[in-house]
Amino acid sequence: MDFAVSVINLVKELKFKHESVIANQIGRSGTSIGANIREAQYAHSKPDFISKLQISLKEANETGYWLELLYKTDYIDEQMYKSLASACASLRIMLIAAINTSKSSVEKK
């Protein structure tokens, strides 16, 4: 949730700077991470749970791309980039661990 709030605040800043194309993209991918994690909490099955987490991971990876692009095009400064990219990388690490743990528990059955 905290990461999504940061992304929404970034989107507001980007739209103020009249950058709407990337703002819309990062807004969708950055807020989708948490939404899919929340959806996974009520998954119908273990494979459904894993699928939702994998979607979150893909969205986190996409968000990392948009952050890098924003930094390289001077829409965000280095401090903001490093802060958001680090938070995004942490989410990816946690998601990978959760996916791997879930997959190994399915394989053991």
PDB file of C-alpha atoms in Angstrom:
ATOM      1  CA  MET A   1       0.000   0.000   0.000  1.00  0.00           C
ATOM      2  CA  ASP A   2       2.804   2.432   0.863  1.00  0.00           C
ATOM      3  CA  PHE A   3       4.457   1.868  -2.501  1.00  0.00           C
ATOM      4  CA  ALA A   4       1.165   2.471  -4.327  1.00  0.00           C
ATOM      5  CA  VAL A   5       0.697   5.729  -2.409  1.00  0.00           C
ATOM      6  CA  SER A   6       4.193   6.813  -3.480  1.00  0.00           C
ATOM      7  CA  VAL A   7       3.384   5.957  -7.089  1.00  0.00           C
ATOM      8  CA  ILE A   8       0.140   7.937  -6.983  1.00  0.00           C
ATOM      9  CA  ASN A   9       2.013  10.935  -5.579  1.00  0.00           C
ATOM     10  CA  LEU A  10       4.570  10.565  -8.374  1.00  0.00           C
ATOM     11  CA  VAL A  11       1.755  10.433 -10.946  1.00  0.00           C
ATOM     12  CA  LYS A  12       0.328  13.678  -9.558  1.00  0.00           C
ATOM     13  CA  GLU A  13       3.743  15.311  -9.904  1.00  0.00           C
ATOM     14  CA  LEU A  14       4.197  14.003 -13.443  1.00  0.00           C
ATOM     15  CA  LYS A  15       0.786  15.234 -14.539  1.00  0.00           C
ATOM     16  CA  PHE A  16       1.613  18.654 -13.061  1.00  0.00           C
ATOM     17  CA  LYS A  17       4.670  18.603 -15.362  1.00  0.00           C
ATOM     18  CA  HIS A  18       2.323  17.699 -18.262  1.00  0.00           C
ATOM     19  CA  GLU A  19       3.759  14.178 -18.640  1.00  0.00           C
ATOM     20  CA  SER A  20       0.735  11.944 -18.964  1.00  0.00           C
ATOM     21  CA  VAL A  21       1.816   8.983 -21.123  1.00  0.00           C
ATOM     22  CA  ILE A  22       4.356   7.525 -18.691  1.00  0.00           C
ATOM     23  CA  ALA A  23       2.340   8.800 -15.727  1.00  0.00           C
ATOM     24  CA  ASN A  24      -0.599   6.661 -16.825  1.00  0.00           C
ATOM     25  CA  GLN A  25       1.613   3.625 -17.430  1.00  0.00           C
ATOM     26  CA  ILE A  26       3.427   3.761 -14.082  1.00  0.00           C
ATOM     27  CA  GLY A  27       0.164   4.581 -12.337  1.00  0.00           C
ATOM     28  CA  ARG A  28      -1.403   1.378 -13.608  1.00  0.00           C
ATOM     29  CA  SER A  29       1.572  -0.927 -13.071  1.00  0.00           C
ATOM     30  CA  GLY A  30       2.642   0.581  -9.734  1.00  0.00           C
ATOM     31  CA  THR A  31      -0.774   0.344  -8.122  1.00  0.00           C
ATOM     32  CA  SER A  32      -1.497  -3.067  -9.630  1.00  0.00           C
ATOM     33  CA  ILE A  33       1.268  -4.695  -7.561  1.00  0.00           C
ATOM     34  CA  GLY A  34      -0.556  -4.285  -4.258  1.00  0.00           C
ATOM     35  CA  ALA A  35      -3.972  -4.890  -5.777  1.00  0.00           C
ATOM     36  CA  ASN A  36      -2.905  -8.304  -7.057  1.00  0.00           C
ATOM     37  CA  ILE A  37      -1.254  -9.167  -3.749  1.00  0.00           C
ATOM     38  CA  ARG A  38      -4.512  -8.264  -1.997  1.00  0.00           C
ATOM     39  CA  GLU A  39      -6.432 -10.375  -4.506  1.00  0.00           C
ATOM     40  CA  ALA A  40      -4.072 -13.316  -3.873  1.00  0.00           C
ATOM     41  CA  GLN A  41      -5.093 -13.320  -0.207  1.00  0.00           C
ATOM     42  CA  TYR A  42      -8.488 -14.685  -1.234  1.00  0.00           C
ATOM     43  CA  ALA A  43      -7.330 -16.927  -4.052  1.00  0.00           C
ATOM     44  CA  HIS A  44      -9.463 -19.962  -4.868  1.00  0.00           C
ATOM     45  CA  SER A  45      -6.512 -22.332  -4.856  1.00  0.00           C
ATOM     46  CA  LYS A  46      -2.759 -22.477  -4.434  1.00  0.00           C
ATOM     47  CA  PRO A  47      -2.208 -22.205  -8.231  1.00  0.00           C
ATOM     48  CA  ASP A  48      -4.520 -19.159  -8.290  1.00  0.00           C
ATOM     49  CA  PHE A  49      -2.515 -17.643  -5.392  1.00  0.00           C
ATOM     50  CA  ILE A  50       0.743 -18.218  -7.265  1.00  0.00           C
ATOM     51  CA  SER A  51      -0.730 -16.759 -10.443  1.00  0.00           C
ATOM     52  CA  LYS A  52      -1.771 -13.542  -8.684  1.00  0.00           C
ATOM     53  CA  LEU A  53       1.696 -13.172  -7.142  1.00  0.00           C
ATOM     54  CA  GLN A  54       3.281 -13.747 -10.545  1.00  0.00           C
ATOM     55  CA  ILE A  55       1.134 -10.976 -11.988  1.00  0.00           C
ATOM     56  CA  SER A  56       2.295  -8.714  -9.153  1.00  0.00           C
ATOM     57  CA  LEU A  57       5.897  -9.598  -9.949  1.00  0.00           C
ATOM     58  CA  LYS A  58       5.424  -8.746 -13.623  1.00  0.00           C
ATOM     59  CA  GLU A  59       3.827  -5.420 -12.682  1.00  0.00           C
ATOM     60  CA  ALA A  60       6.703  -4.657 -10.297  1.00  0.00           C
ATOM     61  CA  ASN A  61       9.190  -5.370 -13.054  1.00  0.00           C
ATOM     62  CA  GLU A  62       7.296  -3.080 -15.434  1.00  0.00           C
ATOM     63  CA  THR A  63       7.174  -0.363 -12.781  1.00  0.00           C
ATOM     64  CA  GLY A  64      10.947  -0.619 -12.397  1.00  0.00           C
ATOM     65  CA  TYR A  65      11.261   0.000 -16.135  1.00  0.00           C
ATOM     66  CA  TRP A  66       9.081   3.122 -15.993  1.00  0.00           C
ATOM     67  CA  LEU A  67      11.046   4.445 -13.015  1.00  0.00           C
ATOM     68  CA  GLU A  68      14.320   4.015 -14.870  1.00  0.00           C
ATOM     69  CA  LEU A  69      12.879   5.712 -17.946  1.00  0.00           C
ATOM     70  CA  LEU A  70      11.613   8.642 -15.871  1.00  0.00           C
ATOM     71  CA  TYR A  71      15.037   9.037 -14.306  1.00  0.00           C
ATOM     72  CA  LYS A  72      16.894   8.818 -17.605  1.00  0.00           C
ATOM     73  CA  THR A  73      14.601  11.454 -19.125  1.00  0.00           C
ATOM     74  CA  ASP A  74      14.992  13.816 -16.144  1.00  0.00           C
ATOM     75  CA  TYR A  75      11.389  13.639 -14.975  1.00  0.00           C
ATOM     76  CA  ILE A  76      12.541  12.450 -11.546  1.00  0.00           C
ATOM     77  CA  ASP A  77      15.787  13.160  -9.730  1.00  0.00           C
ATOM     78  CA  GLU A  78      18.311  10.605  -8.563  1.00  0.00           C
ATOM     79  CA  GLN A  79      17.099  10.617  -4.955  1.00  0.00           C
ATOM     80  CA  MET A  80      13.512   9.876  -5.924  1.00  0.00           C
ATOM     81  CA  TYR A  81      14.624   7.262  -8.429  1.00  0.00           C
ATOM     82  CA  LYS A  82      16.829   5.459  -5.923  1.00  0.00           C
ATOM     83  CA  SER A  83      14.134   5.528  -3.253  1.00  0.00           C
ATOM     84  CA  LEU A  84      11.323   4.223  -5.461  1.00  0.00           C
ATOM     85  CA  ALA A  85      13.534   1.772  -7.369  1.00  0.00           C
ATOM     86  CA  SER A  86      14.797   0.333  -4.085  1.00  0.00           C
ATOM     87  CA  ALA A  87      11.259  -0.099  -2.756  1.00  0.00           C
ATOM     88  CA  CYS A  88      10.219  -1.707  -6.045  1.00  0.00           C
ATOM     89  CA  ALA A  89      13.218  -4.064  -5.967  1.00  0.00           C
ATOM     90  CA  SER A  90      12.336  -5.069  -2.396  1.00  0.00           C
ATOM     91  CA  LEU A  91       8.806  -5.916  -3.515  1.00  0.00           C
ATOM     92  CA  ARG A  92      10.191  -8.049  -6.336  1.00  0.00           C
ATOM     93  CA  ILE A  93      12.485  -9.914  -3.935  1.00  0.00           C
ATOM     94  CA  MET A  94       9.614 -10.602  -1.530  1.00  0.00           C
ATOM     95  CA  LEU A  95       7.331 -11.709  -4.360  1.00  0.00           C
ATOM     96  CA  ILE A  96       9.946 -14.067  -5.794  1.00  0.00           C
ATOM     97  CA  ALA A  97      10.458 -15.618  -2.359  1.00  0.00           C
ATOM     98  CA  ALA A  98       6.705 -16.048  -1.825  1.00  0.00           C
ATOM     99  CA  ILE A  99       6.221 -17.539  -5.290  1.00  0.00           C
ATOM    100  CA  ASN A 100       9.099 -19.981  -4.837  1.00  0.00           C
ATOM    101  CA  THR A 101       7.866 -21.038  -1.389  1.00  0.00           C
ATOM    102  CA  SER A 102       4.341 -21.533  -2.691  1.00  0.00           C
ATOM    103  CA  LYS A 103       5.520 -23.488  -5.710  1.00  0.00           C
ATOM    104  CA  SER A 104       7.665 -25.792  -3.559  1.00  0.00           C
ATOM    105  CA  SER A 105       4.741 -26.512  -1.234  1.00  0.00           C
ATOM    106  CA  VAL A 106       2.559 -27.430  -4.249  1.00  0.00           C
ATOM    107  CA  GLU A 107       5.281 -29.712  -5.650  1.00  0.00           C
ATOM    108  CA  LYS A 108       5.635 -31.561  -2.326  1.00  0.00           C
ATOM    109  CA  LYS A 109       2.002 -32.658  -2.381  1.00  0.00           C
TER     110      LYS A 109
END
